Short mmCIF file of C-alpha atoms in Angstrom, two decimals:
data_model
loop_
_atom_site.label_atom_id
_atom_site.label_comp_id
_atom_site.label_asym_id
_atom_site.label_seq_id
_atom_site.Cartn_x
_atom_site.Cartn_y
_atom_site.Cartn_z
CA MET A 1 -17.15 80.25 126.65
CA THR A 2 -13.87 78.36 126.84
CA THR A 3 -11.44 78.60 129.69
CA GLY A 4 -8.43 77.05 128.02
CA THR A 5 -8.40 74.05 130.34
CA PRO A 6 -9.06 70.62 128.93
CA PRO A 7 -12.32 68.96 129.93
CA PRO A 8 -11.99 66.67 132.93
CA THR A 9 -11.63 63.02 132.08
CA ALA A 10 -13.81 60.50 133.83
CA PRO A 11 -11.88 58.55 136.46
CA ARG A 12 -11.18 54.96 135.61
CA ARG A 13 -13.47 52.53 137.40
CA SER A 14 -11.47 50.44 139.84
CA ARG A 15 -11.51 46.66 139.71
CA ALA A 16 -13.04 46.47 143.20
CA ARG A 17 -16.02 48.62 142.17
CA THR A 18 -16.73 46.08 139.46
CA LEU A 19 -16.01 42.84 141.32
CA VAL A 20 -17.52 43.56 144.75
CA PRO A 21 -21.14 43.92 143.53
CA LEU A 22 -20.74 40.77 141.43
CA ALA A 23 -19.31 38.88 144.42
CA VAL A 24 -22.16 40.05 146.67
CA ALA A 25 -24.74 38.99 144.09
CA ALA A 26 -23.07 35.56 143.67
CA TRP A 27 -22.92 35.15 147.47
CA ALA A 28 -26.65 35.99 147.82
CA VAL A 29 -27.61 33.53 145.08
CA LEU A 30 -25.46 30.83 146.69
CA GLU A 31 -26.98 31.50 150.12
CA ILE A 32 -30.54 31.24 148.73
CA TRP A 33 -29.71 28.06 146.83
CA LEU A 34 -28.14 26.49 149.92
CA LEU A 35 -31.15 27.43 152.05
CA THR A 36 -33.49 25.75 149.56
CA VAL A 37 -31.32 22.62 149.49
CA VAL A 38 -31.34 22.41 153.30
CA ALA A 39 -35.09 23.13 153.37
CA ASN A 40 -35.73 20.26 150.92
CA ALA A 41 -33.55 17.89 152.97
CA ALA A 42 -34.52 18.84 156.53
CA GLY A 43 -37.76 20.76 156.16
CA GLY A 44 -38.73 24.42 156.14
CA PHE A 45 -39.36 24.57 159.89
CA THR A 46 -35.80 23.40 160.60
CA VAL A 47 -34.37 26.12 158.35
CA LEU A 48 -36.56 28.71 160.08
CA LEU A 49 -35.30 27.54 163.48
CA LEU A 50 -31.69 27.72 162.25
CA LEU A 51 -32.18 31.26 160.98
CA VAL A 52 -33.84 32.45 164.20
CA ALA A 53 -31.15 30.75 166.33
CA GLY A 54 -28.45 32.45 164.24
CA ILE A 55 -30.05 35.86 164.74
CA VAL A 56 -30.43 35.39 168.50
CA PHE A 57 -26.92 33.95 168.96
CA GLY A 58 -25.37 36.65 166.75
CA ALA A 59 -27.10 39.40 168.73
CA ALA A 60 -25.81 37.91 172.00
CA VAL A 61 -22.26 37.72 170.61
CA MET A 62 -22.40 41.32 169.39
CA LYS A 63 -23.77 42.52 172.74
CA ARG A 64 -21.01 40.72 174.64
CA ALA A 65 -18.30 42.06 172.32
CA GLY A 66 -19.69 45.59 172.59
CA ARG A 67 -19.70 45.45 176.37
CA ARG A 68 -16.15 44.11 176.38
CA ALA A 69 -14.99 46.85 174.02
CA PHE A 70 -16.63 49.53 176.17
CA ARG A 71 -15.07 48.09 179.32
CA ASN A 72 -11.63 48.04 177.66
CA LEU A 73 -12.09 51.63 176.52
CA THR A 74 -12.98 52.85 180.01
CA GLU A 75 -10.05 50.95 181.53
CA THR A 76 -7.69 52.44 178.96
CA LEU A 77 -8.96 55.95 179.61
CA GLN A 78 -8.60 55.46 183.36
CA ARG A 79 -4.98 54.30 182.92
CA MET A 80 -4.03 57.42 180.94
CA PRO A 81 -1.37 59.60 182.61
CA GLY A 82 -2.85 62.49 184.52
CA GLN A 83 -5.98 60.63 185.56
CA PRO A 84 -6.57 60.14 189.29
CA GLY A 85 -5.27 56.75 190.39
CA ALA A 86 -3.29 56.17 187.18
CA ALA A 87 0.20 54.73 187.36
CA ALA A 88 3.17 56.92 186.41
CA ALA A 89 4.43 54.45 183.81
CA PRO A 90 2.10 53.19 181.07
CA GLN A 91 0.91 49.67 181.74
CA ALA A 92 0.76 46.85 179.25
CA VAL A 93 -2.52 46.17 177.51
CA PRO A 94 -4.23 43.24 179.23
CA SER A 95 -4.56 40.07 177.22
CA GLY A 96 -7.91 39.21 175.73
CA THR A 97 -8.66 42.78 174.65
CA GLU A 98 -7.86 42.16 171.01
CA GLY A 99 -10.26 40.73 168.48
CA ASN A 100 -13.39 42.61 169.50
CA GLY A 101 -13.85 43.81 165.94
CA PHE A 102 -13.68 40.29 164.54
CA LEU A 103 -15.96 39.07 167.34
CA MET A 104 -18.53 41.70 166.35
CA LEU A 105 -18.10 40.76 162.69
CA GLY A 106 -18.71 37.13 163.62
CA GLY A 107 -21.91 38.11 165.42
CA LEU A 108 -23.04 40.17 162.45
CA LEU A 109 -22.37 37.27 160.07
CA LEU A 110 -24.41 35.02 162.35
CA MET A 111 -27.30 37.48 162.23
CA ILE A 112 -27.32 37.60 158.41
CA PRO A 113 -29.66 34.88 157.13
CA GLY A 114 -27.76 32.13 155.35
CA MET A 115 -25.65 29.06 155.93
CA ILE A 116 -22.35 30.34 154.50
CA SER A 117 -22.47 33.51 156.59
CA ASP A 118 -23.31 31.42 159.67
CA VAL A 119 -20.30 29.16 159.11
CA ALA A 120 -18.04 32.20 158.58
CA GLY A 121 -19.46 33.80 161.75
CA LEU A 122 -18.89 30.64 163.78
CA LEU A 123 -15.30 30.46 162.49
CA LEU A 124 -14.69 34.04 163.67
CA LEU A 125 -15.81 33.03 167.17
CA VAL A 126 -12.83 30.65 167.46
CA PRO A 127 -9.97 32.55 169.19
CA PRO A 128 -7.08 31.12 167.07
CA VAL A 129 -8.91 32.05 163.86
CA ARG A 130 -9.53 35.58 165.19
CA SER A 131 -5.87 36.02 166.14
CA MET A 132 -4.76 34.72 162.73
CA PHE A 133 -7.03 37.22 160.95
CA GLY A 134 -5.83 39.96 163.33
CA ARG A 135 -2.17 39.30 162.50
CA TYR A 136 -2.93 39.19 158.78
CA THR A 137 -4.86 42.47 158.97
CA GLU A 138 -2.10 44.15 160.97
CA ARG A 139 0.60 43.06 158.49
CA SER A 140 -1.52 44.17 155.55
CA LEU A 141 -2.18 47.56 157.13
CA GLU A 142 1.51 48.07 157.95
CA ARG A 143 2.47 47.16 154.37
CA ARG A 144 -0.02 49.68 152.97
CA MET A 145 1.14 52.40 155.35
CA ARG A 146 4.77 51.87 154.30
CA ALA A 147 3.75 51.99 150.63
CA ALA A 148 1.83 55.24 151.18
CA GLY A 149 5.06 57.22 151.41
CA PRO A 150 5.70 60.47 153.21
CA GLY A 151 2.92 62.65 154.42
CA SER A 152 0.15 62.11 156.85
CA LEU A 153 -3.56 61.74 156.78
CA SER A 154 -3.95 65.43 157.57
CA ASP A 155 -1.89 66.24 154.45
CA ALA A 156 -4.32 64.25 152.35
CA PHE A 157 -7.28 66.08 153.88
CA GLN A 158 -5.52 69.40 153.31
CA GLN A 159 -4.97 68.56 149.63
CA ALA A 160 -8.55 67.40 149.21
CA ARG A 161 -9.84 70.58 150.84
CA ILE A 162 -7.67 72.98 148.83
CA HIS A 163 -8.16 71.54 145.35
CA ARG A 164 -11.61 71.52 143.87
CA PRO A 165 -12.68 68.60 141.66
CA ASP A 166 -12.32 70.69 138.51
CA GLY A 167 -8.62 71.29 139.28
CA LYS A 168 -8.93 74.92 140.31
CA ILE A 169 -7.20 76.03 143.48
CA VAL A 170 -9.37 77.62 146.14
CA GLN A 171 -7.91 80.93 147.24
CA GLY A 172 -7.76 81.53 150.95
CA GLU A 173 -6.13 83.51 153.71
CA VAL A 174 -4.37 82.33 156.87
CA ILE A 175 -5.22 84.19 160.04
CA ARG A 176 -2.96 83.62 163.02
CA GLN A 177 -4.49 83.53 166.46
CA ASP A 178 -1.22 83.60 168.42
CA GLY A 179 -0.82 87.38 168.18
CA ALA A 180 2.48 87.18 166.26
CA GLN A 181 1.44 89.99 163.96
CA SER A 182 0.75 93.21 165.86
CA GLY A 183 -0.33 95.48 163.05
CA PRO A 184 -0.73 95.82 159.31
CA ARG A 185 2.36 95.16 157.27
CA PRO A 186 3.68 98.03 155.19
CA ASP A 187 3.48 96.06 151.93
CA GLU A 188 -0.21 95.30 152.40
CA GLY A 189 -2.51 97.12 150.09
CA PRO A 190 -6.02 96.55 148.91
CA ARG A 191 -6.60 92.94 148.09
CA PRO A 192 -8.39 91.72 145.00
CA PRO A 193 -11.81 90.16 145.60
CA LEU A 194 -12.09 86.40 145.73
CA THR A 195 -13.68 85.02 142.61
CA PRO A 196 -15.46 81.68 142.35
#
């Protein structure tokens, strides 16, 4: 049975979906090679100690960053207008509250076994490097948001919810809860059944 609609075409595979797995595989091979080079030069026990120290130090960094993020969240919620003891005017965000995400990423990189990830994790623990990455990320996000054009995230979810993958539109009905409609409209008649 034909419906008259052309068959759906397969979406084009993005460049990132091709390059990211290759980059991860190359990174893993490089990490293993570097670990064997260090093990040949310094000994296997030294490499084992380095890996264990990285895991322990990374876990401590992540724990500290998580506690700091939770403390900042509770302070922010307590400063919200309407909360008991909150100031009438919004206060400035205290310094030192930014960079928790990069601090956690640095701890995670330290926990991943490997020398390159350890160096990257240690670099993310340096405050100027974290602030530089934060500014770069903020500028990149702002640029992408400007390029996105009009509409909001809820519009995108609405479009994704209404249109099925095969291009058909899902029929629906809006029911108002505000009581604006007090009875049946005169033009309403029997409605056709919804078909899949």
